[in-house]
Amino acid sequence: MLGTFTYCNPTKLYFGEGSLKYLKEELPKYGSNVVLIYGGGSIKKNGIYDAVVEILKENGKCVAEIAGVMPNPTLAKLYEGVQIARDHQADFLLAVGGGSVCDYAKAVSVSAYCKEDPWEKYYLRFEEPDCPVIPVGCVLTMVGTGSEMNAGAVITNQETKQKIGHVFADERVMPRFSVLDPTYTLTLPHYQIVSGIYDIFNHICEQYFSGEDDNTSDYISEGLMRSLLHSSRIANKDPQNYEARSNIMWTATWALNTLVAKGKTTDWMVHMLGQAVGGYTDAAHGMTLSAVSLPYYRFLLPYGLPKFKRFAMNVWDVQPEGKTDRQIAEEGLAAMEAWMKELGLAMNLTQLGVTEDMIEGLADVTLVLPGGYNPPSREEIIRIFKESL
Ligand code: NZQ
Ligand code: ZN
């Protein structure tokens, strides 16, 4: 661990079947005005809404609602929610849903009392809140983003086609608690399950493919990836398998709750490419990542060859005898490709509605982050997008 860092994760987790009951212990810690935030209606169909509302009532809370938070929540929706939170004088925001709902709740929490335009302050200038932040709690229903235990909040500006994530440094933005009941995820369609699985896998890759030191974080990442591969294969064939789905839920949380990034640099370019695609197409987040990953990693491989070789051997069990480092590394990516196809992930951008004439625009909105082995130039980004079509 050559890096220096501070580590604190203030989010309390309640994990396992039946853990919604702990909401009763958490709610009394906050004032009476609660805003309940949820998505397009899945929680009404599977009964989670009724269970949550009953506990809110038992606790005597005065509840307002922000309903209809869409996947890839928009700036227009953020402005709407800010108004509701202000009008209700919210003491607490309860997010019930997937990453979109949790992210959105955090965005409302820092924006409700913000004196400036939140898009400009948080998403264009990446500033931290200097106003009161409304506490957030989450009841998670979709697995993948890690939003339940991090300070990330991704918002899409539909007018400018920019999808931007701010990972706040301010610990007040992290959920105070999250309820993780794997049974709540059993109603997810297969498409969302595998999209979330790839999101988890890629979060680990983004933090793994960077840095050259001998770092504990990389060994933790390899363990998480192996666990995910194992459970994903079970869940892909048998989606109702509780053990596999609960393992995936727990892996998702640890893949992006700041732990495995400690002491090292990170890359995040697959997410930057994927977010550009998200801003243009509104496709499911994990699928935007899967569609660009292989062209990106094949581009990156020569610059980070020792790590790609290690990935092949330690994650994919590639046998090294009689092979060059390059062959070993390429075999690792081939094994990853086979696994992605087995899950049924989007393997190209055409499937997501991207056409060649969009590529210049996509390159315009792709942020380039400096931490990886070889931050791509604009020409390289265009080439990667073309290879992903
Ligand atoms: O809206 P409803 O009706 O609830 O339907 C949702 C939505 O259509 C559905 N769903 C959720 N739980 C369900 C369910 N359907 C049946 N049964 C359930 N139990 O699933 C659909 C997708 O939900 P969404 O929340 O959009 O998915 P996800 O969790 O993948 O979140 C994606 C958002 O998170 C951001 C992404 O960019 C995207 O905006 N991310 C947030 C990150 C963070 N906070 O650190 C990091 C990630 O890299 C990511 O960027
Ligand atoms: Zn992601």
CSV table of C-alpha atoms and ligand atoms in Angstrom, one decimal:
chain,number,residue,atom,x,y,z
A,1,MET,CA,0.0,0.0,0.0
A,2,LEU,CA,2.2,2.9,-1.2
A,3,GLY,CA,-0.7,5.4,-1.2
A,4,THR,CA,-1.8,7.3,1.8
A,5,PHE,CA,-5.5,7.6,2.6
A,6,THR,CA,-8.3,8.1,5.1
A,7,TYR,CA,-11.0,5.5,5.3
A,8,CYS,CA,-14.4,6.0,6.7
A,9,ASN,CA,-17.7,4.6,5.6
A,10,PRO,CA,-20.5,5.8,7.7
A,11,THR,CA,-23.4,3.8,6.0
A,12,LYS,CA,-24.9,1.2,8.3
A,13,LEU,CA,-26.1,-1.9,6.5
A,14,TYR,CA,-29.0,-4.2,7.3
A,15,PHE,CA,-28.5,-7.3,5.2
A,16,GLY,CA,-30.6,-10.4,4.6
A,17,GLU,CA,-34.2,-11.6,4.3
A,18,GLY,CA,-36.6,-9.6,6.5
A,19,SER,CA,-34.2,-6.8,7.2
A,20,LEU,CA,-36.8,-4.1,6.5
A,21,LYS,CA,-37.8,-4.5,10.1
A,22,TYR,CA,-34.8,-2.4,11.0
A,23,LEU,CA,-36.4,0.6,9.4
A,24,LYS,CA,-38.4,0.9,12.6
A,25,GLU,CA,-35.2,1.4,14.5
A,26,GLU,CA,-33.8,4.0,12.1
A,27,LEU,CA,-36.8,6.2,11.5
A,28,PRO,CA,-37.1,7.6,15.1
A,29,LYS,CA,-33.6,9.2,14.6
A,30,TYR,CA,-34.9,11.7,12.1
A,31,GLY,CA,-37.6,14.4,12.1
A,32,SER,CA,-41.2,13.8,11.2
A,33,ASN,CA,-41.2,15.1,7.6
A,34,VAL,CA,-40.2,12.3,5.3
A,35,VAL,CA,-40.0,12.3,1.5
A,36,LEU,CA,-40.5,8.8,0.1
A,37,ILE,CA,-38.7,8.5,-3.3
A,38,TYR,CA,-39.2,5.6,-5.8
A,39,GLY,CA,-39.2,4.7,-9.4
A,40,GLY,CA,-41.7,3.8,-12.1
A,41,GLY,CA,-43.9,1.4,-10.1
A,42,SER,CA,-42.1,-1.9,-9.6
A,43,ILE,CA,-42.3,-1.5,-5.8
A,44,LYS,CA,-46.0,-1.2,-6.0
A,45,LYS,CA,-46.3,-4.4,-7.9
A,46,ASN,CA,-44.1,-6.5,-5.6
A,47,GLY,CA,-45.5,-5.2,-2.3
A,48,ILE,CA,-42.4,-3.4,-1.1
A,49,TYR,CA,-44.2,0.0,-1.2
A,50,ASP,CA,-47.0,-1.2,1.1
A,51,ALA,CA,-44.5,-2.7,3.6
A,52,VAL,CA,-42.5,0.6,3.7
A,53,VAL,CA,-45.6,2.8,4.0
A,54,GLU,CA,-46.9,0.7,6.8
A,55,ILE,CA,-43.7,1.2,8.8
A,56,LEU,CA,-43.7,5.0,8.0
A,57,LYS,CA,-47.2,5.2,9.3
A,58,GLU,CA,-46.5,3.2,12.5
A,59,ASN,CA,-43.7,5.7,13.1
A,60,GLY,CA,-46.1,8.6,12.8
A,61,LYS,CA,-44.2,10.2,9.9
A,62,CYS,CA,-45.7,12.9,7.7
A,63,VAL,CA,-44.9,11.6,4.2
A,64,ALA,CA,-44.7,13.3,0.8
A,65,GLU,CA,-43.7,11.4,-2.3
A,66,ILE,CA,-41.5,11.8,-5.3
A,67,ALA,CA,-42.6,9.0,-7.7
A,68,GLY,CA,-41.5,8.1,-11.2
A,69,VAL,CA,-37.8,8.5,-10.8
A,70,MET,CA,-36.7,7.1,-14.1
A,71,PRO,CA,-33.7,4.9,-14.8
A,72,ASN,CA,-30.8,7.4,-15.5
A,73,PRO,CA,-32.6,10.2,-13.6
A,74,THR,CA,-32.8,13.5,-15.4
A,75,LEU,CA,-31.9,17.0,-14.3
A,76,ALA,CA,-35.6,18.1,-15.0
A,77,LYS,CA,-36.7,15.4,-12.5
A,78,LEU,CA,-34.1,16.7,-10.0
A,79,TYR,CA,-35.5,20.2,-10.1
A,80,GLU,CA,-39.0,18.8,-9.5
A,81,GLY,CA,-37.8,16.8,-6.5
A,82,VAL,CA,-36.0,19.7,-5.0
A,83,GLN,CA,-39.2,21.7,-5.0
A,84,ILE,CA,-41.1,18.8,-3.3
A,85,ALA,CA,-38.4,18.4,-0.6
A,86,ARG,CA,-38.4,22.1,0.1
A,87,ASP,CA,-42.2,22.5,0.2
A,88,HIS,CA,-42.4,19.5,2.6
A,89,GLN,CA,-39.5,20.9,4.7
A,90,ALA,CA,-38.0,17.4,4.5
A,91,ASP,CA,-36.1,16.1,7.5
A,92,PHE,CA,-35.3,12.8,5.8
A,93,LEU,CA,-35.3,11.2,2.3
A,94,LEU,CA,-36.1,7.5,2.0
A,95,ALA,CA,-35.1,6.1,-1.3
A,96,VAL,CA,-36.8,2.8,-2.3
A,97,GLY,CA,-35.4,1.4,-5.5
A,98,GLY,CA,-32.3,0.8,-7.5
A,99,GLY,CA,-29.2,2.9,-8.2
A,100,SER,CA,-31.2,5.5,-10.0
A,101,VAL,CA,-33.5,6.1,-7.1
A,102,CYS,CA,-30.7,6.1,-4.5
A,103,ASP,CA,-28.5,8.4,-6.7
A,104,TYR,CA,-31.4,10.7,-7.2
A,105,ALA,CA,-32.2,10.9,-3.5
A,106,LYS,CA,-28.6,12.0,-2.8
A,107,ALA,CA,-28.8,14.6,-5.6
A,108,VAL,CA,-32.0,16.0,-4.0
A,109,SER,CA,-30.3,15.9,-0.6
A,110,VAL,CA,-27.5,18.2,-1.6
A,111,SER,CA,-29.6,20.4,-3.9
A,112,ALA,CA,-32.7,21.2,-1.8
A,113,TYR,CA,-31.0,24.0,0.1
A,114,CYS,CA,-28.3,24.8,-2.5
A,115,LYS,CA,-28.3,28.5,-3.3
A,116,GLU,CA,-26.9,28.0,-6.8
A,117,ASP,CA,-28.0,25.9,-9.7
A,118,PRO,CA,-27.1,22.3,-8.6
A,119,TRP,CA,-26.2,21.2,-12.2
A,120,GLU,CA,-23.5,23.9,-12.5
A,121,LYS,CA,-22.2,23.6,-8.9
A,122,TYR,CA,-22.1,19.8,-8.6
A,123,TYR,CA,-22.0,18.4,-12.1
A,124,LEU,CA,-20.0,21.0,-14.1
A,125,ARG,CA,-17.8,22.4,-11.4
A,126,PHE,CA,-17.7,19.2,-9.2
A,127,GLU,CA,-18.0,21.3,-6.0
A,128,GLU,CA,-18.9,20.0,-2.6
A,129,PRO,CA,-22.1,21.1,-0.8
A,130,ASP,CA,-21.8,24.1,1.5
A,131,CYS,CA,-25.5,24.0,2.5
A,132,PRO,CA,-27.5,21.7,4.8
A,133,VAL,CA,-27.7,18.2,3.4
A,134,ILE,CA,-30.9,16.2,4.0
A,135,PRO,CA,-30.0,12.7,5.4
A,136,VAL,CA,-30.8,9.8,3.1
A,137,GLY,CA,-31.7,6.2,3.8
A,138,CYS,CA,-32.1,3.5,1.1
A,139,VAL,CA,-34.1,0.3,0.7
A,140,LEU,CA,-32.4,-1.4,-2.3
A,141,THR,CA,-34.3,-3.3,-4.9
A,142,MET,CA,-31.9,-3.6,-7.8
A,143,VAL,CA,-28.3,-4.7,-7.5
A,144,GLY,CA,-25.3,-3.3,-9.3
A,145,THR,CA,-24.3,0.3,-8.7
A,146,GLY,CA,-23.1,0.3,-5.1
A,147,SER,CA,-25.1,3.5,-4.6
A,148,GLU,CA,-26.4,2.0,-1.3
A,149,MET,CA,-23.0,2.6,0.4
A,150,ASN,CA,-21.3,5.4,-1.6
A,151,ALA,CA,-21.6,9.1,-2.2
A,152,GLY,CA,-22.1,8.8,-6.0
A,153,ALA,CA,-25.0,10.5,-7.7
A,154,VAL,CA,-25.3,10.3,-11.5
A,155,ILE,CA,-27.7,12.8,-13.3
A,156,THR,CA,-28.4,13.1,-17.0
A,157,ASN,CA,-29.0,16.5,-18.6
A,158,GLN,CA,-31.2,15.6,-21.5
A,159,GLU,CA,-30.8,19.0,-23.2
A,160,THR,CA,-27.0,18.8,-23.4
A,161,LYS,CA,-26.9,14.9,-23.6
A,162,GLN,CA,-24.5,14.9,-20.7
A,163,LYS,CA,-24.7,12.1,-18.2
A,164,ILE,CA,-22.4,13.0,-15.3
A,165,GLY,CA,-21.6,11.3,-12.0
A,166,HIS,CA,-20.3,13.2,-9.0
A,167,VAL,CA,-18.8,11.1,-6.3
A,168,PHE,CA,-19.0,13.5,-3.4
A,169,ALA,CA,-16.2,13.7,-0.8
A,170,ASP,CA,-18.6,14.9,1.8
A,171,GLU,CA,-19.6,12.0,4.1
A,172,ARG,CA,-23.0,13.6,4.7
A,173,VAL,CA,-23.9,12.5,1.2
A,174,MET,CA,-23.5,8.8,2.0
A,175,PRO,CA,-26.7,7.0,2.9
A,176,ARG,CA,-27.1,6.9,6.7
A,177,PHE,CA,-28.3,3.3,6.4
A,178,SER,CA,-29.3,0.9,3.7
A,179,VAL,CA,-31.6,-2.1,3.9
A,180,LEU,CA,-30.3,-4.9,1.7
A,181,ASP,CA,-32.9,-7.7,1.4
A,182,PRO,CA,-31.9,-10.0,-1.5
A,183,THR,CA,-35.5,-11.3,-1.8
A,184,TYR,CA,-36.5,-7.7,-2.9
A,185,THR,CA,-34.4,-8.3,-6.0
A,186,LEU,CA,-36.0,-11.5,-7.0
A,187,THR,CA,-38.7,-9.8,-9.2
A,188,LEU,CA,-36.0,-8.1,-11.4
A,189,PRO,CA,-36.2,-9.1,-15.1
A,190,HIS,CA,-33.2,-11.1,-16.4
A,191,TYR,CA,-32.0,-8.2,-18.5
A,192,GLN,CA,-31.6,-6.0,-15.3
A,193,ILE,CA,-30.1,-8.8,-13.3
A,194,VAL,CA,-27.3,-9.3,-15.8
A,195,SER,CA,-26.9,-5.6,-16.5
A,196,GLY,CA,-26.3,-5.2,-12.8
A,197,ILE,CA,-23.9,-8.1,-12.6
A,198,TYR,CA,-21.7,-6.6,-15.4
A,199,ASP,CA,-21.9,-3.2,-13.6
A,200,ILE,CA,-20.4,-4.8,-10.5
A,201,PHE,CA,-17.7,-6.6,-12.5
A,202,ASN,CA,-16.7,-3.5,-14.3
A,203,HIS,CA,-16.6,-1.4,-11.1
A,204,ILE,CA,-14.0,-3.8,-9.9
A,205,CYS,CA,-12.1,-3.7,-13.2
A,206,GLU,CA,-12.0,0.1,-13.2
A,207,GLN,CA,-10.2,0.1,-9.9
A,208,TYR,CA,-8.0,-2.9,-10.7
A,209,PHE,CA,-6.6,-1.9,-14.0
A,210,SER,CA,-4.4,0.9,-12.7
A,211,GLY,CA,-1.4,1.2,-10.5
A,212,GLU,CA,1.7,-1.0,-10.5
A,213,ASP,CA,2.4,-1.5,-6.8
A,214,ASP,CA,1.7,-4.7,-4.8
A,215,ASN,CA,-1.6,-3.5,-3.3
A,216,THR,CA,-3.9,-5.4,-0.9
A,217,SER,CA,-6.8,-3.7,-2.7
A,218,ASP,CA,-6.0,-5.7,-5.9
A,219,TYR,CA,-6.1,-9.0,-4.0
A,220,ILE,CA,-9.5,-8.1,-2.5
A,221,SER,CA,-10.7,-7.3,-6.0
A,222,GLU,CA,-9.6,-10.6,-7.4
A,223,GLY,CA,-11.6,-12.4,-4.6
A,224,LEU,CA,-14.7,-10.3,-5.3
A,225,MET,CA,-14.4,-11.0,-9.0
A,226,ARG,CA,-14.1,-14.8,-8.5
A,227,SER,CA,-17.1,-14.8,-6.2
A,228,LEU,CA,-19.1,-12.8,-8.7
A,229,LEU,CA,-18.2,-15.1,-11.6
A,230,HIS,CA,-19.3,-18.1,-9.5
A,231,SER,CA,-22.6,-16.7,-8.3
A,232,SER,CA,-23.4,-15.0,-11.6
A,233,ARG,CA,-23.3,-18.4,-13.4
A,234,ILE,CA,-25.7,-19.9,-10.9
A,235,ALA,CA,-28.0,-16.9,-11.0
A,236,ASN,CA,-28.0,-16.7,-14.8
A,237,LYS,CA,-29.4,-20.2,-15.0
A,238,ASP,CA,-31.5,-20.1,-11.7
A,239,PRO,CA,-32.5,-16.5,-11.0
A,240,GLN,CA,-34.5,-17.4,-7.9
A,241,ASN,CA,-31.4,-18.9,-6.2
A,242,TYR,CA,-31.3,-16.9,-3.0
A,243,GLU,CA,-27.7,-17.8,-2.1
A,244,ALA,CA,-26.3,-16.7,-5.4
A,245,ARG,CA,-28.4,-13.5,-5.5
A,246,SER,CA,-27.4,-12.6,-2.0
A,247,ASN,CA,-23.8,-13.1,-2.8
A,248,ILE,CA,-24.1,-10.9,-5.8
A,249,MET,CA,-25.9,-8.2,-3.7
A,250,TRP,CA,-23.1,-8.2,-1.1
A,251,THR,CA,-20.4,-8.2,-3.8
A,252,ALA,CA,-22.0,-5.2,-5.4
A,253,THR,CA,-21.8,-3.2,-2.2
A,254,TRP,CA,-18.1,-3.9,-1.7
A,255,ALA,CA,-17.2,-3.4,-5.3
A,256,LEU,CA,-18.0,0.3,-5.0
A,257,ASN,CA,-18.1,1.5,-1.4
A,258,THR,CA,-14.6,3.1,-1.7
A,259,LEU,CA,-12.8,0.0,-0.2
A,260,VAL,CA,-11.0,-1.5,-3.2
A,261,ALA,CA,-9.9,1.9,-4.5
A,262,LYS,CA,-7.8,2.6,-1.4
A,263,GLY,CA,-4.1,3.1,-1.8
A,264,LYS,CA,-4.1,3.1,-5.6
A,265,THR,CA,-5.0,5.0,-8.7
A,266,THR,CA,-8.1,4.1,-10.7
A,267,ASP,CA,-9.1,4.2,-14.3
A,268,TRP,CA,-12.9,4.6,-14.8
A,269,MET,CA,-12.7,5.0,-18.6
A,270,VAL,CA,-15.2,2.3,-19.4
A,271,HIS,CA,-17.7,4.3,-17.3
A,272,MET,CA,-16.8,7.5,-19.0
A,273,LEU,CA,-17.4,5.9,-22.4
A,274,GLY,CA,-20.6,4.2,-21.1
A,275,GLN,CA,-22.0,7.4,-19.6
A,276,ALA,CA,-21.5,9.2,-22.9
A,277,VAL,CA,-23.6,6.4,-24.5
A,278,GLY,CA,-26.2,6.7,-21.6
A,279,GLY,CA,-26.6,10.4,-22.3
A,280,TYR,CA,-27.4,9.7,-25.9
A,281,THR,CA,-29.5,6.5,-25.7
A,282,ASP,CA,-30.9,6.2,-22.1
A,283,ALA,CA,-29.8,2.5,-22.3
A,284,ALA,CA,-29.4,0.4,-19.1
A,285,HIS,CA,-26.2,1.4,-17.4
A,286,GLY,CA,-24.5,-2.0,-17.2
A,287,MET,CA,-25.2,-2.6,-20.9
A,288,THR,CA,-23.6,0.6,-21.9
A,289,LEU,CA,-20.5,-0.7,-20.1
A,290,SER,CA,-20.5,-4.2,-21.6
A,291,ALA,CA,-20.9,-2.8,-25.1
A,292,VAL,CA,-17.6,-0.8,-25.0
A,293,SER,CA,-15.5,-2.9,-22.6
A,294,LEU,CA,-13.7,-5.3,-24.9
A,295,PRO,CA,-12.6,-2.8,-27.4
A,296,TYR,CA,-11.4,-0.6,-24.6
A,297,TYR,CA,-9.6,-3.3,-22.7
A,298,ARG,CA,-8.0,-4.6,-25.9
A,299,PHE,CA,-6.8,-1.1,-26.5
A,300,LEU,CA,-5.4,-0.8,-23.0
A,301,LEU,CA,-3.8,-4.2,-22.7
A,302,PRO,CA,-0.4,-3.4,-24.1
A,303,TYR,CA,0.0,-0.5,-21.7
A,304,GLY,CA,-0.9,-2.6,-18.6
A,305,LEU,CA,0.3,-6.0,-19.7
A,306,PRO,CA,1.5,-7.3,-16.3
A,307,LYS,CA,-1.9,-6.5,-14.7
A,308,PHE,CA,-3.8,-8.1,-17.6
A,309,LYS,CA,-1.6,-11.2,-17.3
A,310,ARG,CA,-2.3,-11.3,-13.6
A,311,PHE,CA,-6.1,-10.9,-14.3
A,312,ALA,CA,-6.0,-13.8,-16.7
A,313,MET,CA,-4.3,-16.1,-14.3
A,314,ASN,CA,-5.9,-15.1,-10.9
A,315,VAL,CA,-9.4,-14.4,-12.1
A,316,TRP,CA,-9.9,-16.6,-15.1
A,317,ASP,CA,-7.5,-19.5,-14.2
A,318,VAL,CA,-5.5,-19.2,-17.5
A,319,GLN,CA,-2.6,-21.6,-17.4
A,320,PRO,CA,0.7,-19.8,-18.3
A,321,GLU,CA,2.9,-22.7,-19.4
A,322,GLY,CA,4.4,-22.3,-22.9
A,323,LYS,CA,2.7,-18.9,-23.6
A,324,THR,CA,3.9,-15.4,-23.9
A,325,ASP,CA,2.7,-12.7,-21.5
A,326,ARG,CA,0.6,-11.2,-24.3
A,327,GLN,CA,-1.0,-14.6,-25.1
A,328,ILE,CA,-1.9,-15.1,-21.5
A,329,ALA,CA,-3.4,-11.7,-21.2
A,330,GLU,CA,-5.4,-12.1,-24.4
A,331,GLU,CA,-6.7,-15.4,-23.2
A,332,GLY,CA,-8.0,-13.7,-20.1
A,333,LEU,CA,-10.0,-11.2,-22.1
A,334,ALA,CA,-11.3,-14.0,-24.3
A,335,ALA,CA,-12.5,-15.9,-21.2
A,336,MET,CA,-14.2,-12.7,-20.1
A,337,GLU,CA,-15.9,-12.3,-23.5
A,338,ALA,CA,-17.2,-15.8,-23.3
A,339,TRP,CA,-18.6,-15.2,-19.8
A,340,MET,CA,-20.3,-11.9,-21.0
A,341,LYS,CA,-21.9,-13.7,-23.9
A,342,GLU,CA,-23.1,-16.5,-21.6
A,343,LEU,CA,-24.9,-13.9,-19.5
A,344,GLY,CA,-26.5,-12.4,-22.5
A,345,LEU,CA,-25.0,-8.9,-22.2
A,346,ALA,CA,-25.1,-6.2,-24.9
A,347,MET,CA,-21.9,-6.9,-26.8
A,348,ASN,CA,-22.0,-3.9,-29.1
A,349,LEU,CA,-23.4,-0.3,-29.3
A,350,THR,CA,-25.6,-1.0,-32.3
A,351,GLN,CA,-27.8,-3.1,-30.1
A,352,LEU,CA,-28.3,-0.1,-27.9
A,353,GLY,CA,-29.3,2.2,-30.7
A,354,VAL,CA,-26.0,4.0,-31.4
A,355,THR,CA,-25.3,4.8,-35.0
A,356,GLU,CA,-22.1,5.9,-36.6
A,357,ASP,CA,-23.2,9.5,-37.0
A,358,MET,CA,-23.4,9.8,-33.2
A,359,ILE,CA,-19.8,9.0,-32.6
A,360,GLU,CA,-18.3,12.5,-32.9
A,361,GLY,CA,-20.9,13.7,-30.4
A,362,LEU,CA,-20.2,10.8,-28.1
A,363,ALA,CA,-16.5,11.7,-28.1
A,364,ASP,CA,-17.4,15.3,-27.3
A,365,VAL,CA,-19.1,14.3,-24.1
A,366,THR,CA,-16.7,11.6,-23.0
A,367,LEU,CA,-14.7,12.8,-20.0
A,368,VAL,CA,-11.1,11.6,-19.9
A,369,LEU,CA,-9.8,10.7,-16.5
A,370,PRO,CA,-6.0,10.6,-15.8
A,371,GLY,CA,-5.6,7.6,-13.5
A,372,GLY,CA,-5.3,4.7,-15.9
A,373,TYR,CA,-2.4,3.1,-17.9
A,374,ASN,CA,-3.0,5.2,-21.0
A,375,PRO,CA,-5.7,7.8,-20.9
A,376,PRO,CA,-7.1,7.8,-24.5
A,377,SER,CA,-6.8,10.7,-26.9
A,378,ARG,CA,-9.9,11.9,-28.8
A,379,GLU,CA,-8.9,9.9,-31.9
A,380,GLU,CA,-8.5,6.7,-29.7
A,381,ILE,CA,-11.9,7.3,-28.1
A,382,ILE,CA,-13.5,7.6,-31.6
A,383,ARG,CA,-11.7,4.4,-32.6
A,384,ILE,CA,-12.9,2.5,-29.5
A,385,PHE,CA,-16.5,3.7,-30.2
A,386,LYS,CA,-16.3,2.6,-33.8
A,387,GLU,CA,-14.9,-0.8,-32.8
A,388,SER,CA,-17.8,-1.1,-30.3
A,389,LEU,CA,-20.6,-0.6,-33.0
B,1,NZQ,O1,-38.5,2.3,-11.9
B,1,NZQ,P1,-39.0,0.9,-11.4
B,1,NZQ,O2,-40.4,0.6,-11.8
B,1,NZQ,O3,-38.7,0.6,-10.0
B,1,NZQ,O4,-38.1,-0.2,-12.3
B,1,NZQ,C1,-36.7,-0.3,-12.2
B,1,NZQ,C2,-36.0,0.2,-13.5
B,1,NZQ,O5,-36.8,0.2,-14.6
B,1,NZQ,C3,-36.4,-1.8,-12.2
B,1,NZQ,N1,-36.4,-2.4,-10.9
B,1,NZQ,C4,-35.7,-2.0,-9.8
B,1,NZQ,N2,-35.9,-2.8,-8.8
B,1,NZQ,C5,-36.8,-3.8,-9.3
B,1,NZQ,C6,-37.1,-3.5,-10.6
B,1,NZQ,N3,-37.9,-4.2,-11.3
B,1,NZQ,C7,-38.5,-5.3,-10.7
B,1,NZQ,N4,-38.2,-5.7,-9.5
B,1,NZQ,C8,-37.3,-4.9,-8.7
B,1,NZQ,N5,-37.0,-5.3,-7.5
B,1,NZQ,O6,-35.1,-1.8,-12.7
B,1,NZQ,C9,-34.9,-0.8,-13.7
B,1,NZQ,C10,-33.5,-0.2,-13.5
B,1,NZQ,O7,-33.4,0.4,-12.3
B,1,NZQ,P2,-32.2,1.5,-12.0
B,1,NZQ,O8,-32.3,1.9,-10.6
B,1,NZQ,O9,-32.1,2.5,-13.1
B,1,NZQ,O10,-30.9,0.5,-12.2
B,1,NZQ,P3,-29.5,0.6,-11.6
B,1,NZQ,O11,-29.5,0.1,-10.2
B,1,NZQ,O12,-28.6,-0.1,-12.5
B,1,NZQ,O13,-29.1,2.2,-11.5
B,1,NZQ,C11,-28.6,2.8,-12.7
B,1,NZQ,C12,-28.2,4.3,-12.3
B,1,NZQ,O14,-27.2,4.3,-11.4
B,1,NZQ,C13,-26.0,5.1,-11.9
B,1,NZQ,C14,-26.2,4.8,-13.4
B,1,NZQ,O15,-25.4,5.7,-14.1
B,1,NZQ,C15,-27.7,4.9,-13.6
B,1,NZQ,O16,-28.0,6.3,-13.7
B,1,NZQ,N6,-24.8,4.7,-11.2
B,1,NZQ,C16,-24.6,5.0,-10.0
B,1,NZQ,C17,-23.4,4.8,-9.3
B,1,NZQ,C18,-23.0,5.2,-8.0
B,1,NZQ,N7,-23.9,5.8,-7.2
B,1,NZQ,O17,-21.9,5.1,-7.5
B,1,NZQ,C19,-22.3,4.1,-10.0
B,1,NZQ,C20,-22.7,3.4,-11.2
B,1,NZQ,O18,-21.5,3.2,-12.0
B,1,NZQ,C21,-23.7,4.0,-12.0
B,1,NZQ,O19,-23.2,5.0,-12.9
B,2,ZN,ZN,-21.4,1.4,-12.9
